[in-house]
């Protein structure tokens, strides 16, 4: 095959119902092979910098650009796709998912030590058996996740399995392949022909909190801790779902640690790192039990600063020869032990259970207790979720309770200390009227949640606006609780759309707001107009539409105009959208008040569609449009806001200065006028094509 650039060809490319005319440069097979190999090397290198070393050298956008080029090339040259290509991390659910896999050597567990005395006893046993005074030990963090075995054949990732009963686990290859810190190919030569590594797959505390937020939004049961969430993620049937969970992994062991030609665990860990594997950097070699105590002490204190949860420290005899001499019991090696941190549960006394009204009107009982210090911070409250939870735990006002932090972040009441009951405790009764507006509270049979039924409930309005302006949504900096409360109290806003009609003078009415603060908030409001469609959809606060579902919907429908016309059937076609979400979306857009808010947002210039930015260019720069009639389900305001965002001008009346009249369905008299003036008329479809949206 010649390596010269061959011909350019044009083809029609069908994408999401839209037709694109695309130029595809077909280069010679050899050139493609070289470029593909180069791109894979680059992507692997940068992935390694980012996911393993946590030290990226290029921006996400640059990385995405390389990935896009590789995807394009592989699409053209199917024959060059290999299973270890960075594009192949996420595939279709394989048939072999969760089938039994026999481990190459038993996957052992560890004995636990719950005190320094027990650690000291372990050291005694080890030194005693070896007949030595001292022995080198390696201290590692005990990351709280799920044990996995990852097998490489001649350097290539081929399989991953859970621990199971230690002899046989379940095949989770497709899911582990989505973990970006697992190299699809090990670095270096002279690798063992078959190498089964062991490590811990885990989720960060942040991801755990995010997953639970999303689950709460969808009224699903919550994961108790990151470990359960990680286990759930590994057992997803569809690897695409696992990929979204952003699992990570630390490798610390193998079915045979001598295979890398090393003599000790410390060296072994260094070798793993050389192979491109992710090894926890917080390790220490010590030569006395005091050294172990110091390491445990240090991390018992610092554990809360880590982005992932640890539940202890693993102490291992460094020398592999000594490990062999010490041997193992049926369950665990005699050369290692897990020191478990004391459970971080403290007692406190519940002084009050108050009800918070959320943005869906849901009444959430929250326990307020005496301040206690836990997992690095002072905690005074925890959600009790709903009435059933309170009954299940039998929590009463005045009760002494055990409090902990789920996943090291979310405070929760674990249990009541019943032995401390005096009889003076009071049962909590869910109010039958809303504590904020007095509206009636209803709990639909079969649902766990009680709700205020007043759609104009000020608490709901407040929470909705706060949510809309919040980080994950339109991200309006400076628009926090106090500002929103005052704007509502002063009648300056009634719903989210009013935010965009505030002027600077109005903002000066906010307490402690001088010119500068008003200016900043005004600027933040302005810049929020261009947030992505997904953020807007999330910000609207449609029930069951969390941040992730909002992204899915934005990806599929590209604009509010199209989304709001979607039927339940169309929504159900979208992966990840079930009947609950579909019905909720349709209900939302059926509500007249919601449509009014959306109209007002569009008129204010809030971005209502996605594709425009992807196209990037200001394609309407210098052009003046007049819109008449409706186009693809978008109102005139939405079309006008799109025109503005693409750099054009939207005018209300046809004149000689008009460049185009966009005539949708049911055009008015403007069409005639345009005809008289000889102005070019675009159909809705022509207009959308020009805007890069169809
Ligand atoms: S060594 C034979 N090292 O803790 C060696 N385990 O309670 C066995 N774990 O099953 C494991 N961090 O899933 C080892 N640095 C670490 C670890 C670790 C977490 C997990 C592992 C093991 C469990 C034992």
XYZ file of C-alpha atoms and ligand atoms in Angstrom:
718
model
C 0.000 0.000 0.000
C 1.282 3.407 -0.818
C 1.514 5.946 1.923
C 0.582 8.901 -0.205
C -2.540 10.806 0.610
C -5.131 9.470 -1.727
C -8.359 10.946 -2.790
C -10.835 13.062 -0.992
C -14.333 11.831 -1.022
C -17.603 13.212 -0.025
C -20.304 11.329 1.681
C -23.622 11.809 3.253
C -23.551 11.102 6.892
C -26.727 10.397 8.734
C -26.640 11.584 12.299
C -29.554 11.996 14.664
C -31.927 12.606 11.863
C -29.743 15.363 10.499
C -27.860 15.175 7.281
C -24.346 16.401 7.179
C -22.248 16.702 4.132
C -18.839 15.714 5.224
C -15.491 15.721 3.615
C -13.520 12.698 4.620
C -9.926 12.508 3.678
C -8.999 8.961 3.023
C -5.336 8.459 3.501
C -3.304 5.429 2.600
C -3.479 2.384 4.876
C 0.154 2.642 5.927
C -0.115 6.290 6.805
C -3.285 5.535 8.728
C -1.579 2.693 10.577
C 1.288 4.943 11.599
C -0.945 7.784 12.656
C -3.236 5.445 14.595
C -0.286 3.970 16.418
C 1.039 7.436 17.198
C -2.351 8.591 18.455
C -2.723 5.524 20.658
C 0.695 6.130 22.163
C -0.143 9.743 22.809
C -3.522 8.939 24.306
C -2.095 6.180 26.476
C 0.651 8.475 27.663
C -1.714 11.311 28.545
C -4.226 8.940 30.114
C -1.413 7.619 32.266
C -0.358 11.142 33.254
C -3.939 11.996 34.144
C -5.392 8.858 35.686
C -2.366 7.150 37.190
C 0.010 9.958 38.082
C -2.645 12.610 38.599
C -0.334 15.012 36.748
C -1.832 15.891 33.354
C 0.259 17.673 30.752
C -2.480 18.641 28.329
C -5.968 20.054 28.680
C -9.090 17.890 28.491
C -9.957 19.601 25.214
C -6.616 18.659 23.675
C -7.061 15.096 24.868
C -10.546 14.965 23.393
C -9.212 16.263 20.107
C -6.674 13.422 19.881
C -9.381 10.936 20.796
C -11.688 12.348 18.166
C -9.028 11.970 15.512
C -8.436 8.357 16.512
C -12.148 7.554 16.516
C -12.478 9.053 13.043
C -9.534 7.108 11.689
C -10.737 3.860 13.213
C -14.149 4.463 11.729
C -12.541 4.728 8.314
C -10.120 1.864 8.848
C -12.120 -0.705 10.751
C -9.530 -3.329 10.076
C -7.002 -1.471 12.238
C -9.070 -1.541 15.443
C -7.455 -3.611 18.207
C -8.949 -4.512 21.596
C -6.295 -2.465 23.395
C -7.048 0.737 21.513
C -8.025 3.568 23.887
C -11.293 3.800 21.948
C -12.243 0.296 23.008
C -12.627 0.821 26.745
C -16.385 0.891 26.614
C -18.146 -1.723 24.571
C -21.462 -3.497 24.393
C -22.357 -5.765 27.319
C -20.508 -9.027 26.650
C -22.035 -12.473 26.923
C -19.408 -13.618 29.397
C -20.295 -10.984 32.010
C -20.307 -12.373 35.529
C -19.479 -15.939 34.500
C -17.216 -17.778 36.974
C -13.470 -17.209 36.690
C -10.995 -19.351 38.548
C -8.165 -17.344 40.073
C -4.572 -18.241 39.389
C -3.805 -18.907 43.032
C -6.113 -18.142 45.919
C -7.166 -14.565 46.606
C -6.626 -14.318 50.309
C -8.229 -12.005 52.776
C -6.441 -10.448 55.746
C -6.638 -10.908 59.484
C -7.628 -7.780 61.342
C -6.067 -5.927 64.260
C -8.338 -3.545 66.138
C -5.755 -2.122 68.547
C -2.060 -1.345 68.758
C -1.779 -4.276 71.180
C -3.026 -6.606 68.476
C -0.562 -5.057 66.033
C 2.247 -5.569 68.515
C 1.168 -9.204 68.963
C 1.343 -9.664 65.171
C 4.888 -8.283 65.115
C 5.849 -10.587 67.983
C 4.515 -13.610 66.111
C 6.361 -12.632 62.936
C 9.724 -11.911 64.535
C 9.330 -14.941 66.808
C 8.641 -17.327 63.913
C 11.519 -15.929 61.898
C 13.805 -15.977 64.921
C 14.776 -12.347 64.436
C 14.732 -9.220 66.580
C 13.568 -6.922 63.862
C 12.008 -7.234 60.470
C 11.269 -4.734 57.696
C 7.601 -4.036 57.132
C 5.711 -2.134 54.465
C 2.750 -0.018 55.562
C 0.041 0.631 52.964
C -3.333 2.307 53.165
C -6.319 0.021 53.280
C -8.544 1.517 50.625
C -12.187 0.667 51.187
C -13.427 -0.728 47.922
C -13.845 -4.037 46.168
C -11.049 -6.568 45.649
C -10.402 -7.413 42.005
C -7.981 -9.612 40.094
C -6.737 -8.173 36.806
C -4.988 -10.501 34.389
C -2.444 -9.518 31.748
C -1.219 -11.896 29.084
C 2.073 -10.925 27.503
C 1.447 -7.427 28.760
C -2.088 -7.108 27.419
C -5.099 -6.682 29.684
C -7.322 -9.688 29.088
C -9.527 -10.286 32.088
C -10.754 -9.010 35.420
C -12.659 -10.823 38.110
C -14.096 -10.186 41.539
C -12.728 -12.079 44.536
C -15.781 -14.278 44.991
C -14.954 -17.037 47.454
C -11.218 -16.533 46.935
C -10.931 -19.460 44.524
C -13.503 -18.474 41.932
C -14.786 -14.990 41.207
C -17.045 -13.412 38.604
C -15.956 -12.054 35.263
C -16.077 -8.246 35.315
C -13.671 -7.675 32.401
C -15.859 -5.249 30.438
C -16.498 -3.133 33.503
C -12.900 -3.031 34.727
C -11.817 -2.099 31.222
C -13.673 1.189 31.698
C -11.355 2.087 34.604
C -8.983 4.536 33.008
C -6.123 3.870 35.397
C -6.026 0.224 34.292
C -3.558 0.128 31.401
C -4.740 -1.929 28.460
C -1.097 -2.748 27.851
C 1.691 -2.837 30.428
C 4.886 -0.933 29.811
C 8.223 -2.636 29.384
C 9.574 -5.911 28.039
C 10.191 -9.340 29.540
C 6.784 -9.385 31.134
C 5.465 -12.594 32.655
C 3.395 -14.482 30.026
C 0.476 -14.534 32.443
C 0.291 -12.101 35.286
C -2.682 -11.859 37.629
C -2.562 -8.651 39.613
C -4.679 -7.879 42.612
C -5.966 -4.550 43.727
C -8.855 -2.592 45.080
C -11.423 -0.912 42.837
C -12.913 2.111 44.551
C -14.943 5.269 44.128
C -13.937 8.710 45.289
C -15.920 10.289 48.096
C -17.035 12.995 45.687
C -18.324 10.525 43.119
C -20.083 8.573 45.846
C -21.858 11.720 47.039
C -22.758 12.592 43.443
C -24.172 9.126 42.738
C -26.286 9.268 45.875
C -27.534 12.766 45.031
C -28.603 11.470 41.656
C -30.235 8.415 43.225
C -32.101 10.548 45.719
C -33.325 12.660 42.821
C -34.653 9.509 41.179
C -36.059 8.259 44.459
C -33.817 5.179 44.433
C -32.361 3.651 47.578
C -29.050 5.210 48.587
C -25.689 3.453 48.795
C -24.532 3.255 52.393
C -20.886 3.950 51.541
C -18.438 4.236 48.610
C -17.618 0.530 48.895
C -21.209 -0.492 48.226
C -21.421 2.027 45.427
C -18.204 0.621 43.923
C -19.526 -2.940 44.195
C -22.757 -1.833 42.531
C -20.798 -0.151 39.750
C -18.685 -3.249 39.102
C -21.830 -5.310 38.795
C -23.569 -3.064 36.279
C -24.810 -5.053 33.324
C -23.931 -2.313 30.879
C -20.276 -1.194 30.861
C -21.400 2.249 29.668
C -23.013 2.730 33.056
C -19.870 1.608 34.834
C -17.817 4.045 32.766
C -19.929 6.901 34.084
C -19.301 5.867 37.653
C -15.611 6.726 37.254
C -14.213 3.837 39.267
C -10.539 3.867 40.052
C -8.114 1.190 41.176
C -4.969 0.737 43.239
C -2.837 -2.336 42.577
C -0.852 -3.822 45.469
C -0.460 -7.558 44.988
C -0.278 -10.433 42.497
C -0.869 -14.148 42.346
C 2.913 -14.475 42.388
C 4.909 -11.413 43.387
C 8.226 -13.033 42.493
C 7.376 -12.980 38.795
C 8.867 -9.522 38.388
C 12.208 -10.720 39.712
C 11.918 -8.804 42.967
C 12.740 -9.859 46.504
C 10.460 -7.616 48.495
C 7.041 -5.952 48.570
C 8.606 -2.467 48.508
C 10.478 -3.311 45.308
C 7.395 -5.011 43.923
C 5.324 -1.853 44.332
C 8.040 0.170 42.594
C 8.047 -2.329 39.713
C 4.261 -2.136 39.407
C 4.596 1.587 39.026
C 7.168 1.121 36.259
C 4.701 -1.084 34.423
C 2.297 1.856 34.338
C 0.003 0.606 37.081
C -1.554 2.822 39.691
C 0.029 2.239 43.073
C -1.009 4.197 46.134
C 1.799 6.695 46.828
C 1.106 6.792 50.568
C 3.285 3.882 51.594
C 6.158 3.551 54.020
C 8.859 1.042 54.801
C 9.543 0.730 58.526
C 11.715 -1.551 60.613
C 9.985 -1.482 63.958
C 6.484 -1.743 65.353
C 6.807 1.877 66.529
C 7.197 2.827 62.879
C 3.900 1.052 62.179
C 2.172 2.867 65.038
C 3.414 6.210 63.745
C 2.092 5.452 60.244
C -1.292 4.383 61.653
C -1.438 7.480 63.825
C -0.572 9.741 60.928
C -3.278 8.317 58.639
C -5.955 8.006 61.311
C -5.605 11.772 61.430
C -5.064 12.526 57.741
C -7.567 10.038 56.303
C -10.221 12.686 55.932
C -8.043 14.724 53.638
C -7.895 11.897 51.087
C -10.312 11.991 48.155
C -11.209 8.315 48.729
C -12.153 6.409 51.848
C -9.712 4.232 53.769
C -10.676 2.037 56.678
C -7.261 1.152 58.000
C -3.646 0.333 57.276
C -2.278 -2.902 55.817
C 1.045 -3.996 57.281
C 3.101 -6.499 55.275
C 6.416 -8.239 55.880
C 8.658 -6.740 53.210
C 10.845 -9.711 52.285
C 9.135 -12.169 49.937
C 11.410 -14.948 51.232
C 10.211 -14.246 54.780
C 6.626 -14.169 53.546
C 7.138 -17.668 52.135
C 8.597 -18.888 55.407
C 5.662 -17.500 57.383
C 3.097 -19.019 55.019
C -0.620 -18.643 55.284
C -3.677 -20.000 57.066
C -6.717 -21.179 55.154
C -7.990 -17.632 55.013
C -5.150 -15.151 55.300
C -1.396 -14.785 55.032
C 0.562 -14.901 58.308
C 2.864 -12.186 56.969
C 0.301 -9.406 56.732
C -2.381 -7.818 58.876
C -5.031 -5.136 58.468
C -5.157 -2.545 61.218
C -8.726 -1.236 61.279
C -9.306 2.328 62.360
C -11.768 2.616 65.239
C -15.284 3.056 63.840
C -15.982 6.737 63.667
C -19.303 6.771 65.390
C -20.097 9.164 68.155
C -23.145 9.617 70.361
C -25.172 12.742 70.511
C -28.653 13.708 71.654
C -31.401 14.733 69.261
C -32.903 18.031 70.366
C -35.245 18.601 67.509
C -36.586 17.050 64.339
C -37.573 19.726 61.835
C -39.067 19.386 58.438
C -37.449 20.947 55.419
C -39.484 21.558 52.309
C -37.479 20.829 49.179
C -37.893 22.045 45.636
C -40.225 19.214 44.695
C -42.330 20.025 47.731
C -40.973 16.939 49.486
C -40.976 17.188 53.269
C -37.690 15.891 54.628
C -37.363 15.433 58.362
C -33.964 16.467 59.639
C -32.525 15.643 63.057
C -30.688 18.385 64.926
C -28.424 17.126 67.667
C -25.763 18.428 70.035
C -22.631 19.338 68.064
C -20.206 16.440 67.706
C -16.855 16.181 66.040
C -16.678 13.415 63.485
C -14.455 12.556 60.525
C -12.640 15.850 60.724
C -15.524 18.281 61.159
C -18.278 19.348 63.533
C -21.707 18.026 62.725
C -25.047 19.182 64.113
C -27.652 17.723 61.779
C -28.445 14.743 59.595
C -31.300 13.962 57.280
C -33.700 11.271 58.434
C -34.960 10.953 54.826
C -38.632 10.201 55.444
C -41.237 8.991 57.880
C -40.638 5.295 57.205
C -36.935 5.672 58.014
C -37.802 7.324 61.312
C -40.178 4.495 62.194
C -37.690 1.853 61.113
C -34.958 3.270 63.331
C -37.502 4.333 65.934
C -35.864 7.734 66.320
C -37.470 10.137 68.811
C -36.741 13.674 69.929
C -34.541 13.475 73.030
C -32.985 10.160 71.990
C -29.292 9.489 72.367
C -28.151 8.349 68.907
C -25.077 7.028 67.172
C -23.915 9.328 64.402
C -21.439 8.606 61.607
C -20.482 9.931 58.212
C -21.407 7.761 55.248
C -18.485 7.652 52.867
C -16.671 10.006 55.190
C -18.905 12.858 54.018
C -22.627 12.516 54.623
C -23.733 12.654 58.271
C -26.249 9.997 59.250
C -28.010 8.691 62.307
C -27.024 5.038 62.547
C -29.128 3.886 65.479
C -30.780 4.883 68.712
C -29.045 4.031 71.988
C -32.190 2.539 73.475
C -30.590 1.808 76.843
C -30.402 5.559 77.434
C -34.126 6.131 77.021
C -35.800 7.821 79.983
C -39.364 7.786 78.764
C -39.336 11.521 78.154
C -38.555 11.131 74.447
C -41.186 12.341 72.007
C -42.236 10.592 68.828
C -42.018 12.559 65.624
C -45.238 13.168 63.787
C -45.176 14.243 60.170
C -47.149 17.489 59.861
C -50.352 17.332 57.843
C -49.911 20.911 56.658
C -46.802 22.467 55.151
C -44.702 24.135 57.859
C -43.858 26.931 55.416
C -47.101 27.801 53.613
C -49.767 25.881 55.467
C -50.701 24.027 52.273
C -51.960 20.487 52.660
C -49.440 17.661 52.769
C -50.113 14.473 50.881
C -48.347 11.158 50.876
C -49.310 9.101 47.863
C -49.799 5.435 48.798
C -46.738 3.434 47.807
C -44.433 6.471 47.967
C -42.094 7.145 50.842
C -42.240 10.900 50.484
C -44.837 13.330 51.814
C -45.260 16.515 49.767
C -46.670 19.984 50.088
C -49.297 20.242 47.365
C -49.197 24.027 46.976
C -47.290 24.719 43.742
C -46.798 28.304 44.852
C -45.307 27.274 48.201
C -42.596 29.872 48.956
C -40.258 27.129 50.191
C -40.564 25.333 46.877
C -40.003 28.572 44.965
C -36.987 29.399 47.089
C -35.439 25.957 46.637
C -36.152 25.920 42.913
C -34.425 29.240 42.393
C -31.511 28.208 44.569
C -31.208 24.996 42.575
C -31.389 26.848 39.259
C -28.606 29.234 40.305
C -26.549 26.458 41.917
C -23.206 25.004 40.917
C -24.399 22.010 38.930
C -26.978 24.111 37.091
C -26.660 27.699 35.833
C -23.868 28.368 38.306
C -24.612 32.023 39.085
C -21.874 33.001 41.462
C -23.058 35.103 44.370
C -26.645 33.944 44.116
C -26.738 32.037 47.369
C -29.411 31.491 49.989
C -29.363 34.966 51.480
C -29.527 36.763 48.129
C -32.336 34.555 46.819
C -34.298 34.970 50.039
C -34.036 38.768 49.882
C -34.928 38.962 46.213
C -38.048 36.940 46.958
C -38.928 38.937 50.056
C -38.559 42.209 48.193
C -40.721 40.833 45.394
C -37.939 41.419 42.904
C -38.273 37.882 41.573
C -41.056 35.326 41.539
C -39.524 32.581 39.456
C -36.183 31.706 37.850
C -36.799 33.714 34.694
C -37.095 36.961 36.671
C -33.394 36.647 37.498
C -32.613 37.767 33.950
C -34.782 40.856 34.172
C -33.151 42.271 37.292
C -31.329 45.520 36.787
C -28.380 46.798 38.744
C -30.489 49.212 40.763
C -32.660 46.350 41.957
C -29.571 44.439 43.021
C -28.455 47.390 45.127
C -31.464 46.731 47.336
C -29.811 43.599 48.638
C -28.367 44.010 52.104
C -24.640 44.807 52.168
C -24.638 45.078 48.389
C -22.561 48.005 47.236
C -21.914 48.856 43.576
C -19.179 46.289 43.198
C -21.196 43.359 44.544
C -24.195 44.309 42.400
C -21.928 44.633 39.394
C -20.439 41.188 40.019
C -23.790 39.509 40.456
C -25.098 41.214 37.358
C -22.085 39.940 35.431
C -22.562 36.426 36.815
C -26.212 36.452 35.742
C -25.233 37.622 32.252
C -22.587 34.974 31.791
C -24.914 32.228 32.985
C -27.003 32.799 29.848
C -24.603 30.694 27.837
C -24.526 27.617 30.063
C -24.899 24.311 28.260
C -28.329 22.945 27.497
C -27.753 20.121 29.991
C -27.191 22.630 32.790
C -30.354 24.467 31.858
C -32.402 21.275 31.717
C -31.024 20.270 35.110
C -31.629 23.778 36.460
C -35.310 23.692 35.512
C -35.730 21.173 38.294
C -37.870 18.627 36.458
C -38.642 15.797 38.873
C -36.421 12.742 38.398
C -34.106 14.671 36.081
C -30.788 14.829 37.859
C -27.575 16.218 36.395
C -26.835 13.039 34.524
C -30.283 12.494 33.023
C -30.245 16.167 32.002
C -27.077 15.493 30.017
C -28.633 12.484 28.376
C -31.689 14.513 27.382
C -29.594 17.416 26.088
C -27.494 15.014 24.039
C -30.534 13.495 22.464
C -32.832 16.478 21.918
C -30.378 19.356 21.349
C -32.828 22.083 22.282
C -35.555 22.942 24.768
C -37.827 23.536 21.799
C -37.490 19.931 20.682
C -37.424 18.467 24.188
C -40.634 20.163 25.179
C -42.435 18.572 22.222
C -41.138 15.095 22.989
C -43.768 12.475 23.704
C -43.527 9.785 26.357
C -42.845 7.252 23.582
C -40.014 9.333 22.125
C -38.494 9.840 25.546
C -38.671 6.139 26.269
C -36.523 5.507 23.197
C -33.658 7.220 24.982
C -31.309 4.951 26.817
C -31.548 5.449 30.575
C -34.953 7.090 30.377
C -37.676 5.005 31.994
C -41.401 5.671 32.357
C -40.965 7.690 35.540
C -38.602 10.176 33.922
C -40.483 10.253 30.612
C -43.784 11.053 32.285
C -42.236 13.623 34.538
C -40.669 15.452 31.558
C -43.927 15.464 29.625
C -45.858 16.655 32.690
C -43.366 19.437 33.213
C -43.753 20.815 29.711
C -47.495 20.433 29.837
C -47.688 22.903 32.689
C -48.551 26.356 31.328
C -46.608 28.157 34.058
C -43.447 26.283 33.187
C -43.823 27.159 29.520
C -44.188 30.808 30.422
C -40.985 30.689 32.458
C -39.166 29.098 29.531
C -40.470 31.737 27.108
C -39.217 34.432 29.416
C -35.825 32.780 29.730
C -35.547 32.546 25.957
C -36.531 36.174 25.446
C -33.871 37.202 27.934
C -31.320 35.457 25.732
C -30.731 32.332 27.805
C -29.328 29.671 25.559
C -31.964 27.110 24.672
C -30.100 24.757 22.397
C -26.892 22.797 22.262
C -25.691 22.408 18.739
C -24.979 26.088 18.231
C -21.956 26.097 20.483
C -20.651 22.829 19.170
C -20.634 24.475 15.783
C -18.856 27.270 17.519
C -18.735 29.818 14.757
C -20.820 32.947 14.766
C -22.382 31.892 11.494
C -25.004 34.630 11.556
C -22.534 37.434 12.143
C -23.743 40.616 10.460
C -27.076 39.147 9.366
C -30.510 40.399 10.340
C -33.388 37.955 10.622
C -37.083 38.316 11.088
C -38.955 35.300 12.377
C -42.564 34.472 11.731
C -44.498 31.358 12.716
C -43.155 28.400 14.704
C -40.151 26.295 13.754
C -39.531 22.706 14.800
C -41.430 23.182 18.011
C -39.454 26.276 18.968
C -41.278 29.469 19.765
C -40.339 32.715 18.071
C -38.482 33.774 21.235
C -36.401 30.621 21.220
C -35.547 31.029 17.552
C -34.589 34.634 18.154
C -32.380 33.690 21.060
C -30.616 31.169 18.809
C -30.069 33.852 16.155
C -28.523 36.172 18.726
C -26.229 33.517 20.010
C -24.951 32.793 16.556
C -24.023 36.430 16.169
C -27.068 37.571 14.211
C -29.661 40.232 14.856
C -33.319 39.365 15.355
C -35.689 42.088 14.342
C -39.431 42.310 14.835
C -40.367 43.752 11.453
C -39.386 43.239 7.852
C -37.549 46.153 6.248
C -34.925 46.739 3.600
C -32.319 45.963 6.261
C -33.657 42.440 6.700
C -31.424 39.747 5.248
C -33.699 36.766 5.805
C -37.249 36.134 6.783
C -37.557 32.822 8.576
C -41.023 31.549 7.830
C -42.147 28.689 10.022
C -45.544 27.117 10.202
C -48.472 29.535 9.951
C -46.473 32.602 8.847
C -48.236 35.955 9.152
C -48.362 39.021 6.916
C -44.604 39.350 7.094
C -44.238 36.826 4.331
C -46.061 39.087 1.940
C -44.018 42.091 2.974
C -40.789 40.164 2.414
C -42.057 39.216 -1.035
C -42.659 42.861 -1.857
C -39.189 43.884 -0.721
C -37.539 40.929 -2.435
C -36.124 39.570 0.801
C -34.950 35.995 0.893
C -37.339 33.690 2.706
C -36.055 30.612 4.560
C -38.178 27.635 5.495
C -37.760 26.340 9.038
C -35.654 23.449 7.769
C -33.410 25.724 5.704
C -32.933 27.984 8.679
C -32.024 25.113 11.001
C -29.535 23.788 8.501
C -27.932 27.207 8.291
C -27.737 27.283 12.085
C -26.009 23.906 12.045
C -28.858 22.287 13.904
C -30.236 19.951 11.319
S -3.222 -7.118 50.598
C -2.594 -11.451 50.475
N -3.185 -4.470 50.539
O -8.508 -5.488 52.063
C -2.786 -10.015 50.378
N -5.289 -5.573 50.695
O -9.458 -7.122 54.302
C -4.203 -9.637 50.452
N -7.203 -4.066 50.665
O -9.040 -8.436 50.267
C -4.521 -8.229 50.311
N -6.074 -2.194 50.520
O -9.361 -6.212 49.042
C -3.941 -5.588 50.626
N -3.018 -2.159 50.428
C -3.760 -3.258 50.517
C -5.172 -3.205 50.558
C -5.892 -4.407 50.667
C -7.275 -2.737 50.578
C -8.370 -4.987 50.763
C -8.248 -6.202 49.879
C -8.323 -7.378 50.807
C -9.015 -6.787 51.992
C -8.695 -7.578 53.234
